[in-house]
């Protein structure tokens, strides 16, 4: 599958048109649990966490990307996030991942003269991310 | 959007002609709030927010140069800093006051264009706002800027405004008094003065605030210019933030 039609929604805002790259990371903390008598390390998995990294084409036009992201950062509000591999309907071939997140960092403006205005954000999960096929 | 017309105002200086790179980064300290009821997933909440800025450009010395300006600003707190995404009336701008902690006063290899850079932290709230008066042309007579529907202020909000006067000419003690006004209609039939900056008779910068609640949601700049053949180049930005 060539990744060219990913769907990303923050609350009711479909920001897919701004997305240049998207990476959904899930991780489980590793806790050492080896004891005397073990010849190999043993681990158990602890708390789970997730992040969604987005590289975005920035826009300062009214109602566009910067006006969407700024209040998420400034107000610290919880964001309902959805991401799919394509913009097609959710199905077994096009699952969706959903969860709540916050935006703890935002760089609205960065770059040199002549650069494309862009911004990279990392949404940090608040609770579970859920995979669904319907 | 290609970054070609950003405007950076720091104190009395328009640094746009010296800088070729800008970064404004904002961060909220993430606090872990995970409990046993959270199903094995972590939960975080945002804490205190911080704004950081980094400016890079080309070295130039002399009177009113970037080198002179940053030498003055090094280790200085409270200078108004306005970063606009364009040089047009009504464009988005971020405004704050700076604490300039690092200045690389001169850098480069033989044959390079000499470089200069500065970075620091916002010493107060960073506010997302709007340019109400751009510096695209000098102003020579009393007038008003274009009204913008920035919104009303709740009791927990404030309007923040920055004024950067970057050039003055004329005789007979040219003076500029700038006010930020509000009204409940776009025609400004009954404007209310909400912020009045101190009359400027020299280049400089000022920071103003108006605490809510204010029910008016239209805002504009009114300016009074006096003197003989006066000419002022100045920029005003304003935005709504937490009180």
mmCIF file of C-alpha atoms in Angstrom:
data_model
loop_
_atom_site.group_PDB
_atom_site.id
_atom_site.type_symbol
_atom_site.label_atom_id
_atom_site.label_comp_id
_atom_site.label_asym_id
_atom_site.label_seq_id
_atom_site.Cartn_x
_atom_site.Cartn_y
_atom_site.Cartn_z
ATOM 1 C CA UNK A 1 0.000 0.000 0.000
ATOM 2 C CA UNK A 2 1.328 3.407 -0.923
ATOM 3 C CA UNK A 3 0.588 5.868 1.840
ATOM 4 C CA UNK A 4 -0.981 8.819 0.078
ATOM 5 C CA UNK A 5 -4.534 9.232 1.318
ATOM 6 C CA UNK A 6 -4.330 9.018 5.118
ATOM 7 C CA UNK A 7 -7.271 10.422 7.022
ATOM 8 C CA UNK A 8 -6.640 12.404 10.201
ATOM 9 C CA UNK A 9 -9.376 14.073 12.223
ATOM 10 C CA UNK A 10 -9.044 16.145 15.381
ATOM 11 C CA UNK A 11 -12.482 16.522 16.976
ATOM 12 C CA UNK A 12 -14.641 17.626 14.011
ATOM 13 C CA UNK A 13 -11.639 18.999 12.078
ATOM 14 C CA UNK A 14 -10.509 16.881 9.134
ATOM 15 C CA UNK A 15 -6.877 18.011 8.805
ATOM 16 C CA UNK A 16 -5.906 15.408 6.205
ATOM 17 C CA UNK A 17 -5.216 18.101 3.618
ATOM 18 C CA UNK A 18 -2.413 19.499 5.781
ATOM 19 C CA UNK A 19 -0.752 16.175 6.637
ATOM 20 C CA UNK A 20 2.629 15.502 4.996
ATOM 21 C CA UNK A 21 3.470 12.549 7.249
ATOM 22 C CA UNK A 22 1.775 10.660 10.048
ATOM 23 C CA UNK A 23 3.158 8.142 12.520
ATOM 24 C CA UNK A 24 1.020 6.419 15.144
ATOM 25 C CA UNK A 25 3.206 4.936 17.870
ATOM 26 C CA UNK A 26 2.060 2.565 20.584
ATOM 27 C CA UNK A 27 4.341 1.455 23.362
ATOM 28 C CA UNK A 28 4.253 -0.641 26.485
ATOM 29 C CA UNK A 29 6.685 0.049 29.296
ATOM 30 C CA UNK A 30 9.024 -2.835 29.967
ATOM 31 C CA UNK A 31 9.540 -3.917 33.556
ATOM 32 C CA UNK A 32 12.411 -6.209 34.444
ATOM 33 C CA UNK A 33 11.160 -9.254 36.308
ATOM 34 C CA UNK A 34 14.169 -11.604 36.309
ATOM 35 C CA UNK A 35 15.123 -13.199 39.539
ATOM 36 C CA UNK A 36 17.825 -15.367 41.013
ATOM 37 C CA UNK A 37 18.092 -18.561 39.011
ATOM 38 C CA UNK A 38 17.279 -16.923 35.693
ATOM 39 C CA UNK A 39 19.962 -17.161 33.031
ATOM 40 C CA UNK A 40 18.096 -14.835 30.776
ATOM 41 C CA UNK A 41 16.389 -11.566 31.483
ATOM 42 C CA UNK A 42 12.665 -11.726 31.903
ATOM 43 C CA UNK A 43 10.289 -8.857 31.415
ATOM 44 C CA UNK A 44 6.697 -8.041 31.919
ATOM 45 C CA UNK A 45 4.820 -5.330 30.114
ATOM 46 C CA UNK A 46 3.530 -2.391 32.105
ATOM 47 C CA UNK A 47 1.622 0.745 31.282
ATOM 48 C CA UNK A 48 0.751 1.393 27.662
ATOM 49 C CA UNK A 49 0.984 4.759 25.939
ATOM 50 C CA UNK A 50 0.556 6.188 22.462
ATOM 51 C CA UNK A 51 1.526 9.206 20.415
ATOM 52 C CA UNK A 52 0.592 10.481 16.983
ATOM 53 C CA UNK A 53 3.354 12.380 15.206
ATOM 54 C CA UNK A 54 2.246 14.622 12.374
ATOM 55 C CA UNK A 55 4.260 16.718 9.994
ATOM 56 C CA UNK A 56 1.928 19.368 8.650
ATOM 57 C CA UNK A 57 1.872 22.040 5.982
ATOM 58 C CA UNK A 58 1.152 25.198 7.932
ATOM 59 C CA UNK A 59 -1.507 27.747 7.052
ATOM 60 C CA UNK A 60 -2.291 30.989 8.839
ATOM 61 C CA UNK A 61 -5.375 31.724 6.744
ATOM 62 C CA UNK A 62 -8.516 32.250 8.814
ATOM 63 C CA UNK A 63 -10.125 28.962 9.893
ATOM 64 C CA UNK A 64 -7.173 26.920 8.648
ATOM 65 C CA UNK A 65 -4.529 24.852 10.420
ATOM 66 C CA UNK A 66 -2.936 27.371 12.814
ATOM 67 C CA UNK A 67 -6.354 28.529 14.037
ATOM 68 C CA UNK A 68 -7.255 24.858 14.725
ATOM 69 C CA UNK A 69 -4.064 23.883 16.542
ATOM 70 C CA UNK A 70 -3.523 27.035 18.619
ATOM 71 C CA UNK A 71 -6.554 26.562 20.946
ATOM 72 C CA UNK A 72 -5.670 22.882 21.441
ATOM 73 C CA UNK A 73 -2.286 23.938 22.768
ATOM 74 C CA UNK A 74 -3.309 27.141 24.542
ATOM 75 C CA UNK A 75 -6.383 25.678 26.269
ATOM 76 C CA UNK A 76 -4.848 22.271 26.978
ATOM 77 C CA UNK A 77 -8.089 20.696 25.861
ATOM 78 C CA UNK A 78 -8.541 16.978 25.256
ATOM 79 C CA UNK A 79 -8.816 16.184 21.555
ATOM 80 C CA UNK A 80 -10.761 13.295 20.008
ATOM 81 C CA UNK A 81 -8.325 11.853 17.453
ATOM 82 C CA UNK A 82 -9.065 9.515 14.560
ATOM 83 C CA UNK A 83 -6.623 8.212 11.976
ATOM 84 C CA UNK A 84 -7.151 5.794 9.080
ATOM 85 C CA UNK A 85 -4.771 4.606 6.363
ATOM 86 C CA UNK A 86 -7.099 6.006 3.693
ATOM 87 C CA UNK A 87 -10.079 8.328 3.565
ATOM 88 C CA UNK A 88 -12.342 5.461 2.483
ATOM 89 C CA UNK A 89 -14.995 4.055 4.777
ATOM 90 C CA UNK A 90 -13.792 2.128 7.792
ATOM 91 C CA UNK A 91 -13.553 -1.601 7.154
ATOM 92 C CA UNK A 92 -11.340 -4.622 7.616
ATOM 93 C CA UNK A 93 -9.058 -3.244 4.899
ATOM 94 C CA UNK A 94 -9.187 0.294 6.277
ATOM 95 C CA UNK A 95 -9.199 0.191 10.083
ATOM 96 C CA UNK A 96 -9.436 3.259 12.222
ATOM 97 C CA UNK A 97 -7.619 4.116 15.416
ATOM 98 C CA UNK A 98 -9.340 6.457 17.847
ATOM 99 C CA UNK A 99 -8.449 7.930 21.200
ATOM 100 C CA UNK A 100 -8.196 11.121 23.219
ATOM 101 C CA UNK A 101 -5.006 13.158 23.253
ATOM 102 C CA UNK A 102 -3.513 16.492 24.203
ATOM 103 C CA UNK A 103 -1.152 18.773 22.295
ATOM 104 C CA UNK A 104 1.603 19.587 24.798
ATOM 105 C CA UNK A 105 3.894 21.391 22.350
ATOM 106 C CA UNK A 106 3.347 23.492 19.250
ATOM 107 C CA UNK A 107 5.773 25.385 17.034
ATOM 108 C CA UNK A 108 3.547 27.626 14.934
ATOM 109 C CA UNK A 109 6.353 29.241 12.977
ATOM 110 C CA UNK A 110 9.751 27.844 12.052
ATOM 111 C CA UNK A 111 11.974 27.997 9.015
ATOM 112 C CA UNK A 112 14.218 30.061 6.815
ATOM 113 C CA UNK A 113 13.267 32.501 4.106
ATOM 114 C CA UNK A 114 12.025 30.532 1.121
ATOM 115 C CA UNK A 115 11.083 27.457 3.125
ATOM 116 C CA UNK A 116 7.642 25.914 3.014
ATOM 117 C CA UNK A 117 5.817 26.905 6.196
ATOM 118 C CA UNK A 118 5.407 23.684 8.133
ATOM 119 C CA UNK A 119 5.024 22.426 11.672
ATOM 120 C CA UNK A 120 5.539 19.093 13.390
ATOM 121 C CA UNK A 121 3.359 18.102 16.307
ATOM 122 C CA UNK A 122 3.154 15.099 18.609
ATOM 123 C CA UNK A 123 -0.237 14.370 20.083
ATOM 124 C CA UNK A 124 0.124 12.544 23.411
ATOM 125 C CA UNK A 125 -2.543 9.996 24.264
ATOM 126 C CA UNK A 126 -4.730 10.384 27.314
ATOM 127 C CA UNK A 127 -5.901 6.850 27.958
ATOM 128 C CA UNK A 128 -6.323 4.091 25.367
ATOM 129 C CA UNK A 129 -6.086 4.119 21.595
ATOM 130 C CA UNK A 130 -8.592 1.708 20.082
ATOM 131 C CA UNK A 131 -8.444 -0.112 16.743
ATOM 132 C CA UNK A 132 -11.728 -0.786 14.983
ATOM 133 C CA UNK A 133 -12.839 -2.125 11.600
ATOM 134 C CA UNK A 134 -16.361 -0.796 11.653
ATOM 135 C CA UNK B 1 2.670 29.038 2.133
ATOM 136 C CA UNK B 2 6.296 29.888 1.508
ATOM 137 C CA UNK B 3 8.023 31.884 4.218
ATOM 138 C CA UNK B 4 8.993 35.044 2.350
ATOM 139 C CA UNK B 5 7.362 37.977 4.139
ATOM 140 C CA UNK B 6 7.561 37.237 7.847
ATOM 141 C CA UNK B 7 7.946 40.307 9.976
ATOM 142 C CA UNK B 8 9.803 40.315 13.284
ATOM 143 C CA UNK B 9 9.571 43.362 15.547
ATOM 144 C CA UNK B 10 11.661 43.433 18.711
ATOM 145 C CA UNK B 11 11.471 46.607 20.737
ATOM 146 C CA UNK B 12 11.961 49.574 18.451
ATOM 147 C CA UNK B 13 13.469 47.455 15.689
ATOM 148 C CA UNK B 14 12.054 45.847 12.612
ATOM 149 C CA UNK B 15 14.507 42.957 12.269
ATOM 150 C CA UNK B 16 12.898 41.540 9.147
ATOM 151 C CA UNK B 17 15.610 42.977 6.921
ATOM 152 C CA UNK B 18 18.366 41.283 8.950
ATOM 153 C CA UNK B 19 16.876 37.864 9.725
ATOM 154 C CA UNK B 20 16.611 34.831 7.466
ATOM 155 C CA UNK B 21 15.330 32.256 9.951
ATOM 156 C CA UNK B 22 12.796 32.308 12.743
ATOM 157 C CA UNK B 23 11.437 29.784 15.203
ATOM 158 C CA UNK B 24 8.714 30.254 17.778
ATOM 159 C CA UNK B 25 8.119 27.104 19.820
ATOM 160 C CA UNK B 26 5.581 26.616 22.577
ATOM 161 C CA UNK B 27 5.461 23.850 25.150
ATOM 162 C CA UNK B 28 3.279 22.799 28.066
ATOM 163 C CA UNK B 29 4.873 20.692 30.764
ATOM 164 C CA UNK B 30 3.185 17.266 30.648
ATOM 165 C CA UNK B 31 2.127 15.963 34.036
ATOM 166 C CA UNK B 32 1.453 12.261 34.536
ATOM 167 C CA UNK B 33 -2.002 11.665 36.033
ATOM 168 C CA UNK B 34 -2.301 7.917 35.473
ATOM 169 C CA UNK B 35 -4.305 5.981 38.036
ATOM 170 C CA UNK B 36 -5.227 2.346 38.611
ATOM 171 C CA UNK B 37 -8.610 3.026 37.001
ATOM 172 C CA UNK B 38 -7.081 3.875 33.633
ATOM 173 C CA UNK B 39 -7.071 0.346 32.212
ATOM 174 C CA UNK B 40 -3.332 0.089 31.884
ATOM 175 C CA UNK B 41 -2.938 3.202 29.720
ATOM 176 C CA UNK B 42 -1.108 6.352 30.716
ATOM 177 C CA UNK B 43 -2.878 9.650 31.130
ATOM 178 C CA UNK B 44 -1.242 13.077 31.036
ATOM 179 C CA UNK B 45 -2.398 16.635 31.596
ATOM 180 C CA UNK B 46 -0.739 19.846 30.387
ATOM 181 C CA UNK B 47 0.910 22.042 33.002
ATOM 182 C CA UNK B 48 2.689 25.356 32.756
ATOM 183 C CA UNK B 49 3.300 26.718 29.271
ATOM 184 C CA UNK B 50 6.582 28.127 27.962
ATOM 185 C CA UNK B 51 7.398 30.027 24.779
ATOM 186 C CA UNK B 52 10.835 30.008 23.201
ATOM 187 C CA UNK B 53 12.140 31.983 20.242
ATOM 188 C CA UNK B 54 15.213 31.720 18.035
ATOM 189 C CA UNK B 55 16.285 34.302 15.477
ATOM 190 C CA UNK B 56 19.057 33.931 12.894
ATOM 191 C CA UNK B 57 20.316 36.420 10.378
ATOM 192 C CA UNK B 58 23.195 38.357 8.916
ATOM 193 C CA UNK B 59 25.587 40.462 10.922
ATOM 194 C CA UNK B 60 25.573 44.217 10.437
ATOM 195 C CA UNK B 61 27.138 46.857 12.655
ATOM 196 C CA UNK B 62 26.656 50.574 13.039
ATOM 197 C CA UNK B 63 24.023 52.840 14.488
ATOM 198 C CA UNK B 64 20.587 51.218 14.747
ATOM 199 C CA UNK B 65 21.977 47.925 13.461
ATOM 200 C CA UNK B 66 20.994 44.408 14.475
ATOM 201 C CA UNK B 67 24.338 44.048 16.223
ATOM 202 C CA UNK B 68 23.724 47.182 18.276
ATOM 203 C CA UNK B 69 20.161 46.110 19.036
ATOM 204 C CA UNK B 70 20.973 42.575 20.180
ATOM 205 C CA UNK B 71 23.919 43.839 22.223
ATOM 206 C CA UNK B 72 21.423 46.026 24.100
ATOM 207 C CA UNK B 73 18.841 43.270 24.389
ATOM 208 C CA UNK B 74 21.197 40.576 25.710
ATOM 209 C CA UNK B 75 20.130 39.596 29.241
ATOM 210 C CA UNK B 76 17.172 41.994 29.055
ATOM 211 C CA UNK B 77 13.654 41.035 30.089
ATOM 212 C CA UNK B 78 10.333 42.491 28.996
ATOM 213 C CA UNK B 79 10.926 43.819 25.484
ATOM 214 C CA UNK B 80 7.826 43.443 23.299
ATOM 215 C CA UNK B 81 8.331 40.879 20.549
ATOM 216 C CA UNK B 82 5.879 40.517 17.682
ATOM 217 C CA UNK B 83 6.266 37.867 15.015
ATOM 218 C CA UNK B 84 3.945 38.256 12.050
ATOM 219 C CA UNK B 85 3.423 35.627 9.406
ATOM 220 C CA UNK B 86 3.183 38.258 6.688
ATOM 221 C CA UNK B 87 3.422 42.023 6.231
ATOM 222 C CA UNK B 88 -0.262 42.630 5.556
ATOM 223 C CA UNK B 89 -3.019 44.253 7.574
ATOM 224 C CA UNK B 90 -5.024 41.582 9.386
ATOM 225 C CA UNK B 91 -2.461 38.797 9.124
ATOM 226 C CA UNK B 92 -1.785 36.407 12.009
ATOM 227 C CA UNK B 93 0.850 37.422 14.527
ATOM 228 C CA UNK B 94 2.193 36.028 17.770
ATOM 229 C CA UNK B 95 3.028 38.595 20.435
ATOM 230 C CA UNK B 96 4.822 38.369 23.736
ATOM 231 C CA UNK B 97 7.610 39.973 25.747
ATOM 232 C CA UNK B 98 11.073 38.526 25.544
ATOM 233 C CA UNK B 99 13.843 37.443 27.853
ATOM 234 C CA UNK B 100 16.868 37.322 25.520
ATOM 235 C CA UNK B 101 19.221 34.822 27.083
ATOM 236 C CA UNK B 102 21.663 33.965 24.277
ATOM 237 C CA UNK B 103 23.197 36.120 21.567
ATOM 238 C CA UNK B 104 25.813 34.811 19.170
ATOM 239 C CA UNK B 105 27.279 38.184 18.374
ATOM 240 C CA UNK B 106 29.303 37.171 15.318
ATOM 241 C CA UNK B 107 29.939 33.925 13.475
ATOM 242 C CA UNK B 108 31.161 32.519 10.188
ATOM 243 C CA UNK B 109 34.061 31.083 8.204
ATOM 244 C CA UNK B 110 36.307 33.176 5.953
ATOM 245 C CA UNK B 111 34.310 34.075 2.864
ATOM 246 C CA UNK B 112 30.924 33.501 4.544
ATOM 247 C CA UNK B 113 28.335 36.173 5.151
ATOM 248 C CA UNK B 114 28.748 37.022 8.804
ATOM 249 C CA UNK B 115 26.021 35.574 10.965
ATOM 250 C CA UNK B 116 24.255 36.713 14.100
ATOM 251 C CA UNK B 117 21.641 34.951 16.173
ATOM 252 C CA UNK B 118 19.656 35.329 19.344
ATOM 253 C CA UNK B 119 17.363 33.123 21.373
ATOM 254 C CA UNK B 120 15.414 33.285 24.549
ATOM 255 C CA UNK B 121 12.181 32.683 26.329
ATOM 256 C CA UNK B 122 8.902 34.534 26.465
ATOM 257 C CA UNK B 123 8.780 36.421 29.741
ATOM 258 C CA UNK B 124 4.978 36.537 29.677
ATOM 259 C CA UNK B 125 2.053 34.913 27.889
ATOM 260 C CA UNK B 126 2.456 34.195 24.201
ATOM 261 C CA UNK B 127 -0.711 35.419 22.516
ATOM 262 C CA UNK B 128 -1.972 34.544 19.070
ATOM 263 C CA UNK B 129 -3.253 37.749 17.544
ATOM 264 C CA UNK B 130 -3.703 39.917 14.493
ATOM 265 C CA UNK B 131 -1.788 42.777 12.931
ATOM 266 C CA UNK B 132 -4.051 45.815 13.281
ATOM 267 C CA UNK B 133 -1.566 48.324 11.837
ATOM 268 C CA UNK B 134 1.165 47.000 9.501
ATOM 269 C CA UNK B 135 4.418 48.809 8.791
ATOM 270 C CA UNK B 136 3.896 48.618 5.054
ATOM 271 C CA UNK B 137 3.778 52.407 4.829
ATOM 272 C CA UNK B 138 4.548 55.369 7.038
ATOM 273 C CA UNK B 139 1.600 57.273 8.480
ATOM 274 C CA UNK B 140 1.537 61.064 8.515
ATOM 275 C CA UNK B 141 -1.901 62.042 9.795
ATOM 276 C CA UNK B 142 -4.412 61.042 12.459
ATOM 277 C CA UNK B 143 -6.593 58.087 11.557
ATOM 278 C CA UNK B 144 -7.850 54.619 12.354
ATOM 279 C CA UNK B 145 -6.941 51.131 11.264
ATOM 280 C CA UNK B 146 -9.264 48.492 9.844
ATOM 281 C CA UNK B 147 -11.648 47.033 12.412
ATOM 282 C CA UNK B 148 -11.299 43.290 13.063
ATOM 283 C CA UNK B 149 -13.739 40.935 14.754
ATOM 284 C CA UNK B 150 -11.313 39.499 17.333
ATOM 285 C CA UNK B 151 -14.063 38.492 19.724
ATOM 286 C CA UNK B 152 -15.393 39.456 23.142
ATOM 287 C CA UNK B 153 -13.455 39.018 26.371
ATOM 288 C CA UNK B 154 -14.745 36.833 29.156
ATOM 289 C CA UNK B 155 -13.885 37.673 32.749
ATOM 290 C CA UNK B 156 -10.990 35.214 32.578
ATOM 291 C CA UNK B 157 -9.514 36.710 29.412
ATOM 292 C CA UNK B 158 -7.592 39.838 28.474
ATOM 293 C CA UNK B 159 -6.681 41.658 25.302
ATOM 294 C CA UNK B 160 -2.949 42.012 24.841
ATOM 295 C CA UNK B 161 -1.431 44.548 22.433
ATOM 296 C CA UNK B 162 2.060 45.401 21.274
ATOM 297 C CA UNK B 163 3.157 48.696 19.771
ATOM 298 C CA UNK B 164 6.491 49.001 17.989
ATOM 299 C CA UNK B 165 7.425 52.497 16.738
ATOM 300 C CA UNK B 166 10.341 51.869 14.383
ATOM 301 C CA UNK B 167 10.870 55.262 12.761
ATOM 302 C CA UNK B 168 9.921 58.898 13.308
ATOM 303 C CA UNK B 169 10.624 62.024 11.301
ATOM 304 C CA UNK B 170 9.424 65.611 11.267
ATOM 305 C CA UNK B 171 9.871 68.740 13.327
ATOM 306 C CA UNK B 172 7.908 70.497 16.040
ATOM 307 C CA UNK B 173 8.161 67.443 18.346
ATOM 308 C CA UNK B 174 6.301 64.820 16.317
ATOM 309 C CA UNK B 175 4.073 62.780 18.613
ATOM 310 C CA UNK B 176 2.066 59.597 18.138
ATOM 311 C CA UNK B 177 -0.671 58.446 20.510
ATOM 312 C CA UNK B 178 -2.097 55.009 19.821
ATOM 313 C CA UNK B 179 -5.264 53.558 21.266
ATOM 314 C CA UNK B 180 -6.909 50.162 20.879
ATOM 315 C CA UNK B 181 -10.657 50.591 20.689
ATOM 316 C CA UNK B 182 -13.608 48.237 20.774
ATOM 317 C CA UNK B 183 -17.203 48.399 19.624
ATOM 318 C CA UNK B 184 -20.174 46.126 19.228
ATOM 319 C CA UNK B 185 -20.472 46.810 15.493
ATOM 320 C CA UNK B 186 -18.092 46.819 12.547
ATOM 321 C CA UNK B 187 -18.911 50.451 11.788
ATOM 322 C CA UNK B 188 -17.477 51.597 15.127
ATOM 323 C CA UNK B 189 -20.383 53.984 15.670
ATOM 324 C CA UNK B 190 -19.563 54.295 19.397
ATOM 325 C CA UNK B 191 -15.989 53.116 20.018
ATOM 326 C CA UNK B 192 -14.602 52.639 23.528
ATOM 327 C CA UNK B 193 -10.925 53.218 24.289
ATOM 328 C CA UNK B 194 -9.649 50.015 25.910
ATOM 329 C CA UNK B 195 -5.866 50.482 25.766
ATOM 330 C CA UNK B 196 -4.100 53.862 25.505
ATOM 331 C CA UNK B 197 -0.368 53.725 24.954
ATOM 332 C CA UNK B 198 1.878 56.495 26.221
ATOM 333 C CA UNK B 199 2.475 59.168 23.571
ATOM 334 C CA UNK B 200 5.540 58.246 21.528
ATOM 335 C CA UNK B 201 7.976 61.002 20.589
ATOM 336 C CA UNK B 202 10.837 58.612 19.867
ATOM 337 C CA UNK B 203 11.232 55.088 18.534
ATOM 338 C CA UNK B 204 10.385 52.435 21.093
ATOM 339 C CA UNK B 205 7.964 49.685 22.041
ATOM 340 C CA UNK B 206 5.127 49.307 24.503
ATOM 341 C CA UNK B 207 2.946 46.495 25.822
ATOM 342 C CA UNK B 208 -0.683 47.016 26.814
ATOM 343 C CA UNK B 209 -3.403 44.894 28.352
ATOM 344 C CA UNK B 210 -7.150 45.171 28.922
ATOM 345 C CA UNK B 211 -8.735 42.701 31.313
ATOM 346 C CA UNK B 212 -12.151 41.257 30.548
ATOM 347 C CA UNK B 213 -15.038 41.097 30.642
ATOM 348 C CA UNK B 214 -15.668 43.159 27.489
ATOM 349 C CA UNK B 215 -18.770 42.366 25.497
ATOM 350 C CA UNK B 216 -17.685 44.250 22.346
ATOM 351 C CA UNK B 217 -16.194 41.914 19.763
ATOM 352 C CA UNK B 218 -14.856 44.374 17.157
ATOM 353 C CA UNK B 219 -11.434 45.921 17.708
ATOM 354 C CA UNK B 220 -9.372 48.545 15.885
ATOM 355 C CA UNK B 221 -6.504 50.985 16.359
ATOM 356 C CA UNK B 222 -6.992 54.729 16.545
ATOM 357 C CA UNK B 223 -3.904 56.923 16.269
ATOM 358 C CA UNK B 224 -3.300 60.638 16.738
ATOM 359 C CA UNK B 225 -0.336 62.224 15.018
ATOM 360 C CA UNK B 226 0.892 65.742 15.663
ATOM 361 C CA UNK B 227 3.909 67.868 14.789
ATOM 362 C CA UNK B 228 5.250 69.536 11.669
ATOM 363 C CA UNK B 229 5.499 67.185 8.663
ATOM 364 C CA UNK B 230 5.331 64.205 11.003
ATOM 365 C CA UNK B 231 5.856 60.671 9.723
ATOM 366 C CA UNK B 232 5.637 57.512 11.814
ATOM 367 C CA UNK B 233 6.263 53.889 10.909
ATOM 368 C CA UNK B 234 4.755 51.649 13.523
ATOM 369 C CA UNK B 235 3.042 48.320 13.936
ATOM 370 C CA UNK B 236 0.271 47.289 16.331
ATOM 371 C CA UNK B 237 -0.710 43.704 17.037
ATOM 372 C CA UNK B 238 -3.415 42.531 19.392
ATOM 373 C CA UNK B 239 -4.863 39.230 20.521
ATOM 374 C CA UNK B 240 -6.975 37.612 23.208
ATOM 375 C CA UNK B 241 -5.336 35.494 25.864
ATOM 376 C CA UNK B 242 -5.791 34.264 29.401
ATOM 377 C CA UNK B 243 -6.088 37.009 32.012
#
